[in-house]
mmCIF file with all atom_site columns, C-alpha atoms in Angstrom:
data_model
loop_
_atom_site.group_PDB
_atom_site.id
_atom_site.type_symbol
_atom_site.label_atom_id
_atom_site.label_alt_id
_atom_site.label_comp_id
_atom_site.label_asym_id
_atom_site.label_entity_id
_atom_site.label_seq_id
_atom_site.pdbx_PDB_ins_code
_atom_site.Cartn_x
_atom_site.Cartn_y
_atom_site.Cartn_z
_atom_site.occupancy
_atom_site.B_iso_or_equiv
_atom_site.pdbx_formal_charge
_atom_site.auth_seq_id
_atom_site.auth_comp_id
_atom_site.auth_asym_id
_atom_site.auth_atom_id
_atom_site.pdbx_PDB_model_num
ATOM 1  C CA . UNK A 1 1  ? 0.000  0.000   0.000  1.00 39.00 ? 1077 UNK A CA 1
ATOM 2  C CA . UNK A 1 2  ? 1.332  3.313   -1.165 1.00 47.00 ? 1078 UNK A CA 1
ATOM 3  C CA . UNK A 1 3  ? 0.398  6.213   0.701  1.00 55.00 ? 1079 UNK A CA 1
ATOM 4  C CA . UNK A 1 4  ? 0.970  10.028  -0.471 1.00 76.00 ? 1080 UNK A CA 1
ATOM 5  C CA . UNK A 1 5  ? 3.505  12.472  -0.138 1.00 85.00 ? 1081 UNK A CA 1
ATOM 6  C CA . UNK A 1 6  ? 3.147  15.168  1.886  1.00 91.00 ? 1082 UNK A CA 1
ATOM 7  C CA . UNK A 1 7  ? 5.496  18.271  1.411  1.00 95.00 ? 1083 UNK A CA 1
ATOM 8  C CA . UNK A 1 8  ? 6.985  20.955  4.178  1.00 96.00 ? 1084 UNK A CA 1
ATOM 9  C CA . UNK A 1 9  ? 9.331  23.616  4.285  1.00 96.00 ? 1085 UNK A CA 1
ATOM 10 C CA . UNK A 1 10 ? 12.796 23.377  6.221  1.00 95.00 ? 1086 UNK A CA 1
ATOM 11 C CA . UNK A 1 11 ? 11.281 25.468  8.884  1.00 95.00 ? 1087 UNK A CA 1
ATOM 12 C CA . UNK A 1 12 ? 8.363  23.083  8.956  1.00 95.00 ? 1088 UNK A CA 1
ATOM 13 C CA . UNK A 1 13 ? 10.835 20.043  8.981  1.00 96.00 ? 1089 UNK A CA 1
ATOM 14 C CA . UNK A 1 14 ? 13.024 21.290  11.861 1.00 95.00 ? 1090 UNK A CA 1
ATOM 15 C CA . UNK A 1 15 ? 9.750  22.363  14.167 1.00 96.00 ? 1091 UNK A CA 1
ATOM 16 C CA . UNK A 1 16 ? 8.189  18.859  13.961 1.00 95.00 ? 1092 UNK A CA 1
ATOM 17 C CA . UNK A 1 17 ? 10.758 16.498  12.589 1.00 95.00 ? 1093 UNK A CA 1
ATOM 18 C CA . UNK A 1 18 ? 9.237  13.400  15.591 1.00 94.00 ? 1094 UNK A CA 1
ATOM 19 C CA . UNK A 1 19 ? 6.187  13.719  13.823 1.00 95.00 ? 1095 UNK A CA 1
ATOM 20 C CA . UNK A 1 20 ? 7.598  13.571  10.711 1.00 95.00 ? 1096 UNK A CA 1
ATOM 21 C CA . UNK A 1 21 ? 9.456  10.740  11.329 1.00 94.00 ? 1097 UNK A CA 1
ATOM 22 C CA . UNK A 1 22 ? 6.672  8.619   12.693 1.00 93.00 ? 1098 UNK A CA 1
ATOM 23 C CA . UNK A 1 23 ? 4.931  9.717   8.906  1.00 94.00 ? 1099 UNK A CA 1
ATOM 24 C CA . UNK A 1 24 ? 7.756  8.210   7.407  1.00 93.00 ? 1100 UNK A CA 1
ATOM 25 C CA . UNK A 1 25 ? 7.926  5.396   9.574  1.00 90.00 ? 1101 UNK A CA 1
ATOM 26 C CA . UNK A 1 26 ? 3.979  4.621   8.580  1.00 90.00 ? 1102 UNK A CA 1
ATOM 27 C CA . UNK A 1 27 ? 4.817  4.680   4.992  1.00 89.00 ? 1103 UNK A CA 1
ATOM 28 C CA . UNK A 1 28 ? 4.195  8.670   3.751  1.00 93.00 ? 1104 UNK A CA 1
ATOM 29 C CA . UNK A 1 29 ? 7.148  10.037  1.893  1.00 95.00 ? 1105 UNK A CA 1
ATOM 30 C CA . UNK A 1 30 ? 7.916  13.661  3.604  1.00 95.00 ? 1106 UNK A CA 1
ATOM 31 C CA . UNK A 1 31 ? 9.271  15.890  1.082  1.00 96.00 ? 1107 UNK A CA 1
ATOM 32 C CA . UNK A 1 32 ? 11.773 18.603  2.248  1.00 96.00 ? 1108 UNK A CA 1
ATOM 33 C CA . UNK A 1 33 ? 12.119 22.196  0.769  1.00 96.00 ? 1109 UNK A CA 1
ATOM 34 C CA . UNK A 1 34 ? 13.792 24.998  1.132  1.00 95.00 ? 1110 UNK A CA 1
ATOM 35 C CA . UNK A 1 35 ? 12.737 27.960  -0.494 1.00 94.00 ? 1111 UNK A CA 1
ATOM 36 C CA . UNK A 1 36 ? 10.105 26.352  -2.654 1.00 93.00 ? 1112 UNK A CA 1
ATOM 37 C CA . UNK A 1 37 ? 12.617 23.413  -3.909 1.00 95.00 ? 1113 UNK A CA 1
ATOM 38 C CA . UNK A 1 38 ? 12.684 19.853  -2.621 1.00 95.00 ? 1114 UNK A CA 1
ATOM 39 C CA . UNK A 1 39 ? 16.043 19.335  -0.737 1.00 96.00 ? 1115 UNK A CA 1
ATOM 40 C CA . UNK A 1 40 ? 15.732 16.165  0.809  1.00 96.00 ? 1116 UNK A CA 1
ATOM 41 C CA . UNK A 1 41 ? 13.317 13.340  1.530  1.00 96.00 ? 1117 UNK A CA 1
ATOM 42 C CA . UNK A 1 42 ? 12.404 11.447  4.166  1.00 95.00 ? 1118 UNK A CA 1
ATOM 43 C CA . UNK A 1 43 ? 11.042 7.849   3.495  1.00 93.00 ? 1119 UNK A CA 1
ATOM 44 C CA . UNK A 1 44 ? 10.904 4.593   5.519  1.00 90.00 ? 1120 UNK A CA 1
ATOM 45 C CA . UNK A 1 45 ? 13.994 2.456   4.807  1.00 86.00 ? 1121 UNK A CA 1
ATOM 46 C CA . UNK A 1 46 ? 13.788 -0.224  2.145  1.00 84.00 ? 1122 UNK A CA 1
ATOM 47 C CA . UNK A 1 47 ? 14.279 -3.846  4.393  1.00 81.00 ? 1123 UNK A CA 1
ATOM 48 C CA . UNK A 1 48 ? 14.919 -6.926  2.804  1.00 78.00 ? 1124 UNK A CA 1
ATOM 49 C CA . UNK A 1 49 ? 13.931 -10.425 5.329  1.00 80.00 ? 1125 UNK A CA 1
ATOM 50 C CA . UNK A 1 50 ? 14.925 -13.500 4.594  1.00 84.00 ? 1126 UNK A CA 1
ATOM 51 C CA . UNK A 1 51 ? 13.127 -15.997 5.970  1.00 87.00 ? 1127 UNK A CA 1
ATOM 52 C CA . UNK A 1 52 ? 14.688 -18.104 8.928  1.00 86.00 ? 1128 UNK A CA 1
ATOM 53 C CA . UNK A 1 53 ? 14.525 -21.589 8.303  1.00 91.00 ? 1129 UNK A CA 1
ATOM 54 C CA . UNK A 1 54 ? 13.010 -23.854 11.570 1.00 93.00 ? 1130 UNK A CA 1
ATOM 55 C CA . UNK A 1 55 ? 15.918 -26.453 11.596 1.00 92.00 ? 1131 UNK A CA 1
ATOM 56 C CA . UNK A 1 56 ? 18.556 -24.109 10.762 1.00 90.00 ? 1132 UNK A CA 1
ATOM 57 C CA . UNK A 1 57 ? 17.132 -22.080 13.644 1.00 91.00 ? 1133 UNK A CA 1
ATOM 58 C CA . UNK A 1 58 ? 17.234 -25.475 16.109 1.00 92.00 ? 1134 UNK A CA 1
ATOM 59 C CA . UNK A 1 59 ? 20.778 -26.439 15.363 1.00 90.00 ? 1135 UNK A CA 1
ATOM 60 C CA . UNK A 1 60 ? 21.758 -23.041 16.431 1.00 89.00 ? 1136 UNK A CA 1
ATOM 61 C CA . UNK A 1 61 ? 20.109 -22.885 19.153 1.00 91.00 ? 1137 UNK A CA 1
ATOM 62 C CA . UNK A 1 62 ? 20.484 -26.518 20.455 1.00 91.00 ? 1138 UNK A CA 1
ATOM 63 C CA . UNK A 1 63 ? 24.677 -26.031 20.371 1.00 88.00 ? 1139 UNK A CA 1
ATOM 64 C CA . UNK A 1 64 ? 24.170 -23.119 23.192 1.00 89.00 ? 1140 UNK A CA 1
ATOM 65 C CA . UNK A 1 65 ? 24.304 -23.958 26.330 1.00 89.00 ? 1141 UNK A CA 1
ATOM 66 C CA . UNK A 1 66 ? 21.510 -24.081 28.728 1.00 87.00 ? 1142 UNK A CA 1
ATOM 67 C CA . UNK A 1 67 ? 20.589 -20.994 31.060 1.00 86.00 ? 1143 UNK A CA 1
ATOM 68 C CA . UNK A 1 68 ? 21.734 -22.339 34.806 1.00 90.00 ? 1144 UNK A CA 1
ATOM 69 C CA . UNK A 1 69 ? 19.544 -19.614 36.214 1.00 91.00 ? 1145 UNK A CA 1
ATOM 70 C CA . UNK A 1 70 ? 15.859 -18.801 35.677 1.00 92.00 ? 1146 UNK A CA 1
ATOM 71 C CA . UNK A 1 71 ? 15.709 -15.260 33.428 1.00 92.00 ? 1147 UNK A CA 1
ATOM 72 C CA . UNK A 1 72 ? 13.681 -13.193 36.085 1.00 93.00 ? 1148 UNK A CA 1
ATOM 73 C CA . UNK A 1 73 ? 16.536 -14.097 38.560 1.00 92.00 ? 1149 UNK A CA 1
ATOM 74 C CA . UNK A 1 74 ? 19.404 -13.603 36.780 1.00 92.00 ? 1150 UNK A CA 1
ATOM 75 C CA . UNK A 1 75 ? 17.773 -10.184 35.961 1.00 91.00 ? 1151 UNK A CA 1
ATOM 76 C CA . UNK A 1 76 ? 17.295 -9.147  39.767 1.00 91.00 ? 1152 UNK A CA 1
ATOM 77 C CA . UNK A 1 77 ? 20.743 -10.327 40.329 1.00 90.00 ? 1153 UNK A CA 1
ATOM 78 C CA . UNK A 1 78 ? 22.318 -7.934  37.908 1.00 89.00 ? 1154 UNK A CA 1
ATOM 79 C CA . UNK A 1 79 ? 20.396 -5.023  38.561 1.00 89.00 ? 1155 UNK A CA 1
ATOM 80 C CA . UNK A 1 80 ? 20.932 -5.808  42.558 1.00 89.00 ? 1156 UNK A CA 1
ATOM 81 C CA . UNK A 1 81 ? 24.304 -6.247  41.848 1.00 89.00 ? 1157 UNK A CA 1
ATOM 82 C CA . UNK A 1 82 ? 24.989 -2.820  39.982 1.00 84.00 ? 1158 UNK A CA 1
ATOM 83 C CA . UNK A 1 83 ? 23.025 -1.237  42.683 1.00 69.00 ? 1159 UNK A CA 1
ATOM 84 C CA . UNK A 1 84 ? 21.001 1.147   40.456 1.00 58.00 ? 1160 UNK A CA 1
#
């Protein structure tokens, strides 16, 4: 689903470039421009996934060895031990 562009000035860009962001993020293309020409353009990056095969995933993860300590644990451990 392509969604439309939307175009703001520098001064536009600079005052609410979060919002902006999040826009691009969504899938709008944000068009940049300073005095009445497009200077930049701000887009959601272009990801390629591969897919993660199950059994390639289980020999990986069946050659690490096992957690000796239960995750909430070893969490209150660290954080008691840095003393935050």
């Amino acid at each position: 689903m392509l969604m439309d562009s939307t175009t703001v000035t520098f001064a536009e860009a600079k005052a609410h470039l979060s919002q902006l962001t999040e826009r691009a993020a969504a899938g709008e293309t944000v068009i940049i421009t300073k005095r009445g020409k497009p200077v930049a353009q701000l887009s959601r990056p272009a990801t390629s996934r591969k897919p993660v095969g199950l059994a390639m995933l289980r020999r990986l993860t069946e050659s690490m060895p096992k957690q000796s300590e239960e995750a909430d644990r070893f969490m209150r451990r660290l954080r008691d031990e840095a003393r935050y």
